[in-house]
Amino acid sequence: MRGTLLLIETADINDVEAIIELQRIAYQSEAKLYRNWEIPPSTESLNQLSSLFSSHVFLKATVNGRIIGSVRANINNGSCHIGRLIVDPQYQNRGVGTALLGEIECKYSTCRRFELFTGIKSQKNIRLYEKAGYKAYRTEAVSSKLSRICFEKVKQI
């Protein structure tokens, strides 16, 4: 992002309203793609999101103090589970998602395995994850209308 200072740092509970608002905006394209406005990122409540701050690390990407991206992660069974990588549509395709993904991997640098998923039709997300070194390892049905691809990245020791 030429000429713009992108800052990535740990988010805290005071950022929850801005993150949930951005999440709803960022996932509109996914909801449209799947013709489903009830996808979990669109319906997650402020309380649900707030409760995750005790078990997940949240990062935020800001430009001039405004949150333009976020990602969350937690450890489960020795793997780092990455979720809800979001970027403001006005800042997409400028490296913000790649930067957030790289930073969350750094936060969990002792983890050997990283996992994330996306909808099977979400080609931009699939390309981003593959470019970042993730490999598809499973496809699973979420509902009769939706399947997702699970990706993993395993660090060699």
mmCIF file of C-alpha atoms in Angstrom, residues 18-28 30 41 58-62 67-73 82-93 95-101 125:
data_model
loop_
_atom_site.group_PDB
_atom_site.id
_atom_site.type_symbol
_atom_site.label_atom_id
_atom_site.label_comp_id
_atom_site.label_asym_id
_atom_site.label_seq_id
_atom_site.Cartn_x
_atom_site.Cartn_y
_atom_site.Cartn_z
ATOM 1 C CA ALA A 18 -15.253 -1.807 14.979
ATOM 2 C CA ILE A 19 -14.240 -5.405 14.212
ATOM 3 C CA ILE A 20 -17.800 -6.726 14.110
ATOM 4 C CA GLU A 21 -18.916 -3.817 11.919
ATOM 5 C CA LEU A 22 -16.028 -4.458 9.519
ATOM 6 C CA GLN A 23 -16.730 -8.198 9.599
ATOM 7 C CA ARG A 24 -20.303 -7.635 8.416
ATOM 8 C CA ILE A 25 -19.104 -5.361 5.611
ATOM 9 C CA ALA A 26 -16.261 -7.656 4.548
ATOM 10 C CA TYR A 27 -18.455 -10.760 4.431
ATOM 11 C CA GLN A 28 -21.168 -9.167 2.265
ATOM 12 C CA GLU A 30 -19.314 -13.955 0.564
ATOM 13 C CA PRO A 41 -19.781 -13.982 10.183
ATOM 14 C CA PHE A 58 -7.133 -10.942 17.655
ATOM 15 C CA LEU A 59 -5.004 -8.798 15.399
ATOM 16 C CA LYS A 60 -6.089 -5.591 13.737
ATOM 17 C CA ALA A 61 -4.710 -3.755 10.742
ATOM 18 C CA THR A 62 -5.107 -0.002 10.920
ATOM 19 C CA ILE A 67 -9.382 -0.621 11.594
ATOM 20 C CA ILE A 68 -9.313 -1.914 8.009
ATOM 21 C CA GLY A 69 -8.608 -5.580 8.708
ATOM 22 C CA SER A 70 -8.589 -8.248 11.373
ATOM 23 C CA VAL A 71 -7.867 -11.917 11.997
ATOM 24 C CA ARG A 72 -8.275 -14.209 14.987
ATOM 25 C CA ALA A 73 -6.595 -17.422 16.069
ATOM 26 C CA ILE A 82 -6.978 -19.137 12.083
ATOM 27 C CA GLY A 83 -10.358 -17.585 11.413
ATOM 28 C CA ARG A 84 -12.259 -14.609 10.103
ATOM 29 C CA LEU A 85 -9.488 -12.992 8.109
ATOM 30 C CA ILE A 86 -11.251 -9.799 7.049
ATOM 31 C CA VAL A 87 -10.223 -6.738 5.065
ATOM 32 C CA ASP A 88 -12.258 -3.650 4.253
ATOM 33 C CA PRO A 89 -13.327 -3.993 0.590
ATOM 34 C CA GLN A 90 -11.659 -0.625 -0.174
ATOM 35 C CA TYR A 91 -8.302 -2.093 0.908
ATOM 36 C CA GLN A 92 -8.571 -5.577 -0.581
ATOM 37 C CA ASN A 93 -5.925 -6.811 -3.026
ATOM 38 C CA GLY A 95 -1.502 -7.046 0.755
ATOM 39 C CA VAL A 96 -3.429 -6.403 3.978
ATOM 40 C CA GLY A 97 -4.764 -9.970 4.213
ATOM 41 C CA THR A 98 -1.331 -11.400 3.457
ATOM 42 C CA ALA A 99 0.215 -9.185 6.147
ATOM 43 C CA LEU A 100 -2.382 -10.202 8.747
ATOM 44 C CA LEU A 101 -1.931 -13.877 7.929
ATOM 45 C CA ASN A 125 -9.494 -16.617 -0.572
#
